[in-house]
Short mmCIF file of C-alpha atoms and ligand atoms in Angstrom, two decimals:
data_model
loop_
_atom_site.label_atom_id
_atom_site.label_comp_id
_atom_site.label_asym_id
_atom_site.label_seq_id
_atom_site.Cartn_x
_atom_site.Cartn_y
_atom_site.Cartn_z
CA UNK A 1 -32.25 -12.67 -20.14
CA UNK A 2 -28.88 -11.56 -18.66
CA UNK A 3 -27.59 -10.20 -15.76
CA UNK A 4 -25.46 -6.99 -16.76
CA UNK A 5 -23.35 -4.59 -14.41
CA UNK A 6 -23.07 -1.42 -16.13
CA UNK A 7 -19.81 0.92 -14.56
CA UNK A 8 -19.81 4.41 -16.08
CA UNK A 9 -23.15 5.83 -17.49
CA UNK A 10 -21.79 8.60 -19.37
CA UNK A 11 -22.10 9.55 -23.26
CA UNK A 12 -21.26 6.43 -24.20
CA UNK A 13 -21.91 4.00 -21.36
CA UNK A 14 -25.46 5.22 -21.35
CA UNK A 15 -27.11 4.66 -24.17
CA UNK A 16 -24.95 1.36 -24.72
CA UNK A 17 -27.12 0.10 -21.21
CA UNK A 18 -30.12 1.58 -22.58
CA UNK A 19 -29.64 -0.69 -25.69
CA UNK A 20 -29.22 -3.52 -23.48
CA UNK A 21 -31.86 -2.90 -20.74
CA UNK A 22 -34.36 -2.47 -23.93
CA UNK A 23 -33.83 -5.97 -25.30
CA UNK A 24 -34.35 -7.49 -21.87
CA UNK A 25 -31.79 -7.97 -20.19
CA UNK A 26 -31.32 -6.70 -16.19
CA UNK A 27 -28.94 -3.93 -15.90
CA UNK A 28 -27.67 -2.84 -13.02
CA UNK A 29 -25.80 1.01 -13.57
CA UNK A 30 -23.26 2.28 -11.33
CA UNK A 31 -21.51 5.85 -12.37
CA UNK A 32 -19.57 8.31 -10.17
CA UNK A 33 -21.65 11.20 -11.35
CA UNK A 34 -25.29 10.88 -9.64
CA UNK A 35 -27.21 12.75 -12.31
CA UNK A 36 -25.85 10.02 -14.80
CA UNK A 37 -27.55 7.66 -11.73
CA UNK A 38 -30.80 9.10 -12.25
CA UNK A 39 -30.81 9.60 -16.46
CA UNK A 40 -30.18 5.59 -16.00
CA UNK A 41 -33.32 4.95 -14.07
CA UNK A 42 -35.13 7.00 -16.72
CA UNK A 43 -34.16 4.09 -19.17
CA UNK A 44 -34.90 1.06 -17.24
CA UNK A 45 -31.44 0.32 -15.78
CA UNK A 46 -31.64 0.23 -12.00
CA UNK A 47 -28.95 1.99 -10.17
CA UNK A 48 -26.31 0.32 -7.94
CA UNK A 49 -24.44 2.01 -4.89
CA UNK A 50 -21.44 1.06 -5.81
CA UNK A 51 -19.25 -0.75 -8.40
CA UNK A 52 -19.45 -4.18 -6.51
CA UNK A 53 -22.98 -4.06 -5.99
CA UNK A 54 -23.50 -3.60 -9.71
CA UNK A 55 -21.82 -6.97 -10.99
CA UNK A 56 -23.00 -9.04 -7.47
CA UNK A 57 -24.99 -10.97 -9.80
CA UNK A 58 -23.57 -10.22 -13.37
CA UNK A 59 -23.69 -12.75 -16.30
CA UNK A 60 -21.76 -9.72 -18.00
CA UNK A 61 -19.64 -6.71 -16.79
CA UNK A 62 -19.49 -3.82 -19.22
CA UNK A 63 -17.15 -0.87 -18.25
CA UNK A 64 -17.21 2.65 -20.43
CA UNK A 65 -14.51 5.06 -18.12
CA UNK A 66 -12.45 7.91 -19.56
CA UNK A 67 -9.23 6.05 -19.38
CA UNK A 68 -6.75 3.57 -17.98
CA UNK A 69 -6.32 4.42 -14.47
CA UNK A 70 -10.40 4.40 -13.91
CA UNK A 71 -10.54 1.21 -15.49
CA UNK A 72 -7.66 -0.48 -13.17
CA UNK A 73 -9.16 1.25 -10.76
CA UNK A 74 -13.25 0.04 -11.11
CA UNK A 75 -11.82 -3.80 -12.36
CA UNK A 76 -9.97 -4.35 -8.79
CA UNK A 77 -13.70 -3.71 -6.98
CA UNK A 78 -15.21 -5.87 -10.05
CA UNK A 79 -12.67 -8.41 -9.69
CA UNK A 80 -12.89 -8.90 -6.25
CA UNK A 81 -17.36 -8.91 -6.29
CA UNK A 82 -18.45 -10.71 -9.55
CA UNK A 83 -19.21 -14.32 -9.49
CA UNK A 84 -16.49 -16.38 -11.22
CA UNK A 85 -18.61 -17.12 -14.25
CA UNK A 86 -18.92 -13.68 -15.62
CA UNK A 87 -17.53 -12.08 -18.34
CA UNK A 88 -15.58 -8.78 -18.00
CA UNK A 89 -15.69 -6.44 -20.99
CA UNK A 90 -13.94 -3.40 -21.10
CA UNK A 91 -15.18 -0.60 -24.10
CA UNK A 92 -13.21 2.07 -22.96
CA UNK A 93 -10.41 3.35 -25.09
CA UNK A 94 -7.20 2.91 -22.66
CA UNK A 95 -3.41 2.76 -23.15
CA UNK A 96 -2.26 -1.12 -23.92
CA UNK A 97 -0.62 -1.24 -20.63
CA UNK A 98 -3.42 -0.95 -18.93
CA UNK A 99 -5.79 -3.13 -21.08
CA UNK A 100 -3.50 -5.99 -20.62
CA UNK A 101 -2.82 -5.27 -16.49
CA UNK A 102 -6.65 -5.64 -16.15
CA UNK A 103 -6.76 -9.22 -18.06
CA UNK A 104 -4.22 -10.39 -16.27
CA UNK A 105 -6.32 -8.79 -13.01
CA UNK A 106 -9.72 -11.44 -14.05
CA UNK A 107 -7.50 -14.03 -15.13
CA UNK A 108 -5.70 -14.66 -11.37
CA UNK A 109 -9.15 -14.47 -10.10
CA UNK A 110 -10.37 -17.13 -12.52
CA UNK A 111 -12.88 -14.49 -14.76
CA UNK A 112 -12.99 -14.43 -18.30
CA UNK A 113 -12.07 -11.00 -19.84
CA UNK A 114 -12.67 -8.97 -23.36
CA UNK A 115 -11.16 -5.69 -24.69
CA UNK A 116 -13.64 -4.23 -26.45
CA UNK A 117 -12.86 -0.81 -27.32
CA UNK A 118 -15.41 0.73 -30.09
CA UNK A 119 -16.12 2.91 -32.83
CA UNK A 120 -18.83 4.63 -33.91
CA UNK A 121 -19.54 7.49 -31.54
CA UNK A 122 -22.24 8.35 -29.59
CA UNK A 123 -24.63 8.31 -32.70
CA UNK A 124 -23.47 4.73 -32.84
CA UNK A 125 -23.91 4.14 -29.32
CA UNK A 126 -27.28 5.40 -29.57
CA UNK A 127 -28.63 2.87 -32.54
CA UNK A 128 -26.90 0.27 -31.38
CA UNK A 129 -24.14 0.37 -34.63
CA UNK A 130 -20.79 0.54 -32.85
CA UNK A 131 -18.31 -1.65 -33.97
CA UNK A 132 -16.38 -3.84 -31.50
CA UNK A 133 -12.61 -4.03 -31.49
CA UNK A 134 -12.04 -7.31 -29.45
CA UNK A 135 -8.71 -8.60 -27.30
CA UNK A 136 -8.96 -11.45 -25.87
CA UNK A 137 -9.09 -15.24 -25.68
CA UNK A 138 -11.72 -16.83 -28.96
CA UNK A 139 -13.58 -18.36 -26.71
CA UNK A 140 -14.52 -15.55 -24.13
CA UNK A 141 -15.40 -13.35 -27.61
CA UNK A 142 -17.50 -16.09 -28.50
CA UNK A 143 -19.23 -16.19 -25.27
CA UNK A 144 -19.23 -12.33 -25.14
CA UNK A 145 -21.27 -11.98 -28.48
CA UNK A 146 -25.20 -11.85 -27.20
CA UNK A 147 -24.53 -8.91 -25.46
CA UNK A 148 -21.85 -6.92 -28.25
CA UNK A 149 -24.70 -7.67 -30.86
CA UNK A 150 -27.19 -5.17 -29.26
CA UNK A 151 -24.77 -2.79 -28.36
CA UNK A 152 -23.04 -3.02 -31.90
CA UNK A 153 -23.45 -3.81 -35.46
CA UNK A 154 -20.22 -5.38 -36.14
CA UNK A 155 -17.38 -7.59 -33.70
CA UNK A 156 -14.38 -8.35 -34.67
CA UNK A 157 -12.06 -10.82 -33.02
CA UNK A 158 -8.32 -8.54 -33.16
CA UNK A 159 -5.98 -11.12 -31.49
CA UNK A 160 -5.40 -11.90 -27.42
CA UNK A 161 -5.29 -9.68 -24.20
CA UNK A 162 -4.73 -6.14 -25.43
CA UNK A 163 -4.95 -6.47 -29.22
CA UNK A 164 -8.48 -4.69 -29.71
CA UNK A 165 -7.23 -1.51 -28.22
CA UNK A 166 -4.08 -2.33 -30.60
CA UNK A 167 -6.32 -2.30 -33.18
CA UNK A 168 -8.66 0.80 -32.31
CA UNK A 169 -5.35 3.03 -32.00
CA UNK A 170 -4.26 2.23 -35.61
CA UNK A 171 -7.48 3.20 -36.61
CA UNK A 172 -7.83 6.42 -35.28
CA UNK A 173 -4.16 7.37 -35.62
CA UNK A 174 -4.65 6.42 -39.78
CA UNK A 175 -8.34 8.94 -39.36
CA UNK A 176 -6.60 11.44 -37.89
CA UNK A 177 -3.50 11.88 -40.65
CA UNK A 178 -6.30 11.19 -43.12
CA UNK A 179 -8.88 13.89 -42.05
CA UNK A 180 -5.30 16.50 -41.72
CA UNK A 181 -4.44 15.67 -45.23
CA UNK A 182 -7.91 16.19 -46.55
CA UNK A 183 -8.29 18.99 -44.71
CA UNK A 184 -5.08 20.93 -46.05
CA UNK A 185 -6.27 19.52 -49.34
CA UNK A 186 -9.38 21.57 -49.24
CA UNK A 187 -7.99 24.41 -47.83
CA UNK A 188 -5.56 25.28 -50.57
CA UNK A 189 -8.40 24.15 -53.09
CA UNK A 190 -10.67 26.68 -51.78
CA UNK A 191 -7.85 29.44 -50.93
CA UNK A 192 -7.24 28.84 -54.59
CA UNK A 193 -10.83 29.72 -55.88
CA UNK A 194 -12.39 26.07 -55.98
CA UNK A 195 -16.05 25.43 -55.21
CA UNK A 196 -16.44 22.99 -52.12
CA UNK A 197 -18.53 20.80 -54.12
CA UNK A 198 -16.62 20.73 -57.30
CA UNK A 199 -13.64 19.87 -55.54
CA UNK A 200 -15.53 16.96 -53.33
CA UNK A 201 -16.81 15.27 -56.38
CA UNK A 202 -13.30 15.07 -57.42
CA UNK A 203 -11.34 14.04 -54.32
CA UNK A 204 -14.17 11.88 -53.47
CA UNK A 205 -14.26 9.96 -56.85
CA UNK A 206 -10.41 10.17 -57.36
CA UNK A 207 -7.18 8.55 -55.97
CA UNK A 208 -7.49 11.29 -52.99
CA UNK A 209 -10.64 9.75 -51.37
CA UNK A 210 -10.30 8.74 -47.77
CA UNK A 211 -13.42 7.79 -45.68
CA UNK A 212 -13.19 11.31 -43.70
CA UNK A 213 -13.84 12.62 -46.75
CA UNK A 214 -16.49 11.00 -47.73
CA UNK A 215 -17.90 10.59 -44.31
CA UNK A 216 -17.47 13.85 -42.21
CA UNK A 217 -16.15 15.88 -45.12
CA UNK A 218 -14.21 18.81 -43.06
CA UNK A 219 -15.60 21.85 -45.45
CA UNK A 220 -19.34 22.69 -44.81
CA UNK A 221 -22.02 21.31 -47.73
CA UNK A 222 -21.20 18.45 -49.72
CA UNK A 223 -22.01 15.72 -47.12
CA UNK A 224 -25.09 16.46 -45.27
CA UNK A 225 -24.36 14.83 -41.84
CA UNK A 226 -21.02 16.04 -41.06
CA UNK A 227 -20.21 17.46 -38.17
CA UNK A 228 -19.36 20.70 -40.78
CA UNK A 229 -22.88 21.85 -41.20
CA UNK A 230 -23.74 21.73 -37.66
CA UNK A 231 -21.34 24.86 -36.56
CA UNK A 232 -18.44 21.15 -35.79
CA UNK A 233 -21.00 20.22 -33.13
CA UNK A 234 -19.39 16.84 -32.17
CA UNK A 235 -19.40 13.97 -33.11
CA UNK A 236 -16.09 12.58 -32.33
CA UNK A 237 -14.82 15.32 -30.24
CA UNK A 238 -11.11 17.55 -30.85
CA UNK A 239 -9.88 16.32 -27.12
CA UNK A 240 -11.17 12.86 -27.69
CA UNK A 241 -9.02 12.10 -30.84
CA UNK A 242 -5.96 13.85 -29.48
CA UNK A 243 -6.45 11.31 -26.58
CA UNK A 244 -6.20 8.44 -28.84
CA UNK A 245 -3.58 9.98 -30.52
CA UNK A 246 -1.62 10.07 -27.31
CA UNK A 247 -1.92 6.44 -26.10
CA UNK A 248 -0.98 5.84 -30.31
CA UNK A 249 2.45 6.98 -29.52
CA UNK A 250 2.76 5.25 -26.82
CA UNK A 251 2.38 1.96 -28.47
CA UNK A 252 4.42 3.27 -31.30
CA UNK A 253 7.43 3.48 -28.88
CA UNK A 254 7.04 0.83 -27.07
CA UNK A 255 7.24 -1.23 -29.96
CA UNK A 256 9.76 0.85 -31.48
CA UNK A 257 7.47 1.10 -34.68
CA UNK A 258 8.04 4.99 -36.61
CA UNK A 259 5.82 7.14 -36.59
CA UNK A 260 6.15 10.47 -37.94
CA UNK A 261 2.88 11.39 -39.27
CA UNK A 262 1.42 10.05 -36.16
CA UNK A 263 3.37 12.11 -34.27
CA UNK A 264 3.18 15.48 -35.64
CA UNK A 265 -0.89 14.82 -36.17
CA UNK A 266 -0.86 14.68 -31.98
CA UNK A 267 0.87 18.07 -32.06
CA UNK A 268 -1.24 19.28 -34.15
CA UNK A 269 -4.66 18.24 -32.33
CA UNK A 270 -2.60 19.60 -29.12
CA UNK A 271 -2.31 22.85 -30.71
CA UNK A 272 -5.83 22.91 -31.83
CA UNK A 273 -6.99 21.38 -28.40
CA UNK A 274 -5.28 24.18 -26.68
CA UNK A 275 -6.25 26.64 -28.57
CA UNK A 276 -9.96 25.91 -27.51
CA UNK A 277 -11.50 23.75 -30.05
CA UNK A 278 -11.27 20.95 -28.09
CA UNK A 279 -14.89 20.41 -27.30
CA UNK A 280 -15.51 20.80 -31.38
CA UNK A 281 -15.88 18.01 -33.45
CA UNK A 282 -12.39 16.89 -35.02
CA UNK A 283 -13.14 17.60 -38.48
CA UNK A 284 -12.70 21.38 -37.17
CA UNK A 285 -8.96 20.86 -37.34
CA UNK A 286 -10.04 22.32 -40.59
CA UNK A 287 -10.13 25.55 -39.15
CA UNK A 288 -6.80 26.03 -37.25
CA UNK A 289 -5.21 24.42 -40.23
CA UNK A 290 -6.17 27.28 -42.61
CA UNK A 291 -5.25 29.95 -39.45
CA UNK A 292 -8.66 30.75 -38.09
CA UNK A 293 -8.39 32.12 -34.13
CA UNK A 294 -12.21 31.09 -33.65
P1 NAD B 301 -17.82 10.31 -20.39
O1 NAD B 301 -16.86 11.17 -19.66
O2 NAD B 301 -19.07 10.91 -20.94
O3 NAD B 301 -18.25 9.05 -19.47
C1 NAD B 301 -17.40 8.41 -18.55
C2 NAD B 301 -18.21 8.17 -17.30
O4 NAD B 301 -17.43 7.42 -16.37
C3 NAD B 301 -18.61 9.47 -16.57
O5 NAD B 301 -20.02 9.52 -16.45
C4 NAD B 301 -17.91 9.35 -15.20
O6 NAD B 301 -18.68 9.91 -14.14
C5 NAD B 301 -17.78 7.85 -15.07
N1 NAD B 301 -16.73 7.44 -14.13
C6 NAD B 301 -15.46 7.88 -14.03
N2 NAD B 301 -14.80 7.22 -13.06
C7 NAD B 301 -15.69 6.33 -12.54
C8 NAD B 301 -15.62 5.37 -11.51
N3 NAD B 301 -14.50 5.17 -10.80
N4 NAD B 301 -16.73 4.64 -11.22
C9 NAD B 301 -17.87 4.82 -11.93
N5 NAD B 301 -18.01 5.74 -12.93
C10 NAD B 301 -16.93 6.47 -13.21
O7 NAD B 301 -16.98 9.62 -21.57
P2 NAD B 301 -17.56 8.90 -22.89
O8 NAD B 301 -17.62 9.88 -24.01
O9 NAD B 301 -18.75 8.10 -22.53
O10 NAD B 301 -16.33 7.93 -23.24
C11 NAD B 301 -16.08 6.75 -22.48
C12 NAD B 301 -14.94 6.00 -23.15
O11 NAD B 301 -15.30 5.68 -24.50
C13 NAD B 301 -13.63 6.77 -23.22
O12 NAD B 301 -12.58 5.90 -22.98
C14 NAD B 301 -13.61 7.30 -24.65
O13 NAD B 301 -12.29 7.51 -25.13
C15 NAD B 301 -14.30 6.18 -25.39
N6 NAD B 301 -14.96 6.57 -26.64
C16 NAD B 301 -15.73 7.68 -26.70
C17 NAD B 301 -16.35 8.02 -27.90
C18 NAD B 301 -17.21 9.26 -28.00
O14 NAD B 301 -17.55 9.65 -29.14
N7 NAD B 301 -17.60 9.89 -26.90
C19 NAD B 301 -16.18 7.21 -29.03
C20 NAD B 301 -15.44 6.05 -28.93
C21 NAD B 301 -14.81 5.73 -27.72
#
């Protein structure tokens, strides 16, 4: 058994600590919000006062906060509280910048640190599937692994300080052009007098197949658990993706690395964020693609 310190106990954070209080180990919660406080003692983490007081003891630090600044933020107070012998993971999705300011943050204190951004959404969260991105030094992912097994179903080791949040931004900047392409796709299909399902059993069995086709197919009926035939409840939420999207052109210039599809799928989601769809899943960019107000 493991000491954990658990900062931010929202949609994520929480059932990821629930996973890990369940197989054992002793997690200690600290969140902001004080009903997220209380929904943790409901599943056997015990809730700290504070940051600090949460990784006092830690074997293992686990942050999940909405973005860079929080984390910079949370990881001075961890910094400065956990013993020396812990191991720092950070799952939030954050700009590089950031990811790499808070390594170098545990490293002049002498603490081990992971980037560890995910996929696999709060359904994956949940059973305990996520998939770890990882940044960091082999050795502190190695060490890192007992805990990343119960919250995940597959780790992989991306390359040093920063690289996992690399890695998670190229993902979900090549999901995002992908799920825009199939969605125009499908919209002239069906504009043109195509049944959904005719047309899925070709795009999905053809050249044209992309995983969120196949996966969390944008048109409502031929995949059962997308996000379509549950009104776009989310899921991977509008505002979430155009978040990654974001921080994905920020690496993109600061590496001078083109582009264009990346960018103009960010305006897109900002046009479709703004226009109130933002709390949708992001298959719904279906919808303001084809010109629906609602
Ligand atoms: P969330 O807003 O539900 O949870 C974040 C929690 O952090 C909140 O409960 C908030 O009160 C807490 N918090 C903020 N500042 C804090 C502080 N200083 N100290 C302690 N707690 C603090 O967000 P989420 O959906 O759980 O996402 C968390 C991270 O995971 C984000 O970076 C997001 O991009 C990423 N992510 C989310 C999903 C998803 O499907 N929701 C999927 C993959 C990655």
């Amino acid at each position: 058994m493991a000491h954990v310190g658990f900062i931010g106990l929202g949609n994520m954070g929480l059932p990821m600590a629930a996973n890990l209080a369940a197989a054992g180990h002793a997690v200690s919660g600290f969140d902001l919000a004080a009903a997220n406080a209380e929904a943790a003692r409901a599943k056997a983490i015990t809730p700290a006062e504070s940051a600090a007081a949460a990784v006092a003891n830690a074997d293992f630090v686990v942050t999940m906060l909405p973005a860079g600044p929080h984390v910079r933020s949370v990881w001075a107070e961890v910094v400065a509280s956990a013993p020396k012998s812990a191991v720092l993971i950070d799952s939030s999705t954050i700009d590089v910048d950031s990811a790499r300011a808070v390594h170098a943050l545990a490293t002049e204190q002498g603490i081990a640190s992971l980037d560890a951004p995910v996929s696999g959404g709060v359904g994956g969260a949940e059973a305990g599937t996520l998939t770890f991105m990882c940044g960091g030094d082999a050795e502190v992912f190695a060490r890192a692994t007992g805990p990343l097994e119960i919250m995940g179903s597959r780790l992989i080791h991306c390359g040093g300080a920063g690289a996992g949040q690399v890695a998670k931004l190229c993902n979900n900047m090549s999901l995002a052009i992908a799920m825009i392409g199939t969605s125009e796709a499908m919209n002239m299909g069906l504009k043109l007098g195509l049944d959904a399902q005719t047309l899925f059993d070709v795009m999905s069995t053809s050249s044209g197949a992309t995983w969120a086709l196949t996966h969390h197919c944008p048109i409502p009926g031929p995949v059962a658990a997308s996000a379509a035939n549950k009104d776009y409840k989310a899921g991977f939420s509008g505002s979430l993706m155009l978040k990654d999207l974001s921080l994905a052109q920020e690496v993109a210039k600061t590496a001078d690395s083109a582009s264009p599809l990346g960018a103009l799928a960010m305006q897109l989601f900002r046009m479709h964020v703004n226009a109130g769809h933002g709390d949708l899943d992001y298959a719904a960019i279906v919808k303001t693609l084809a010109g629906e107000t609602a």
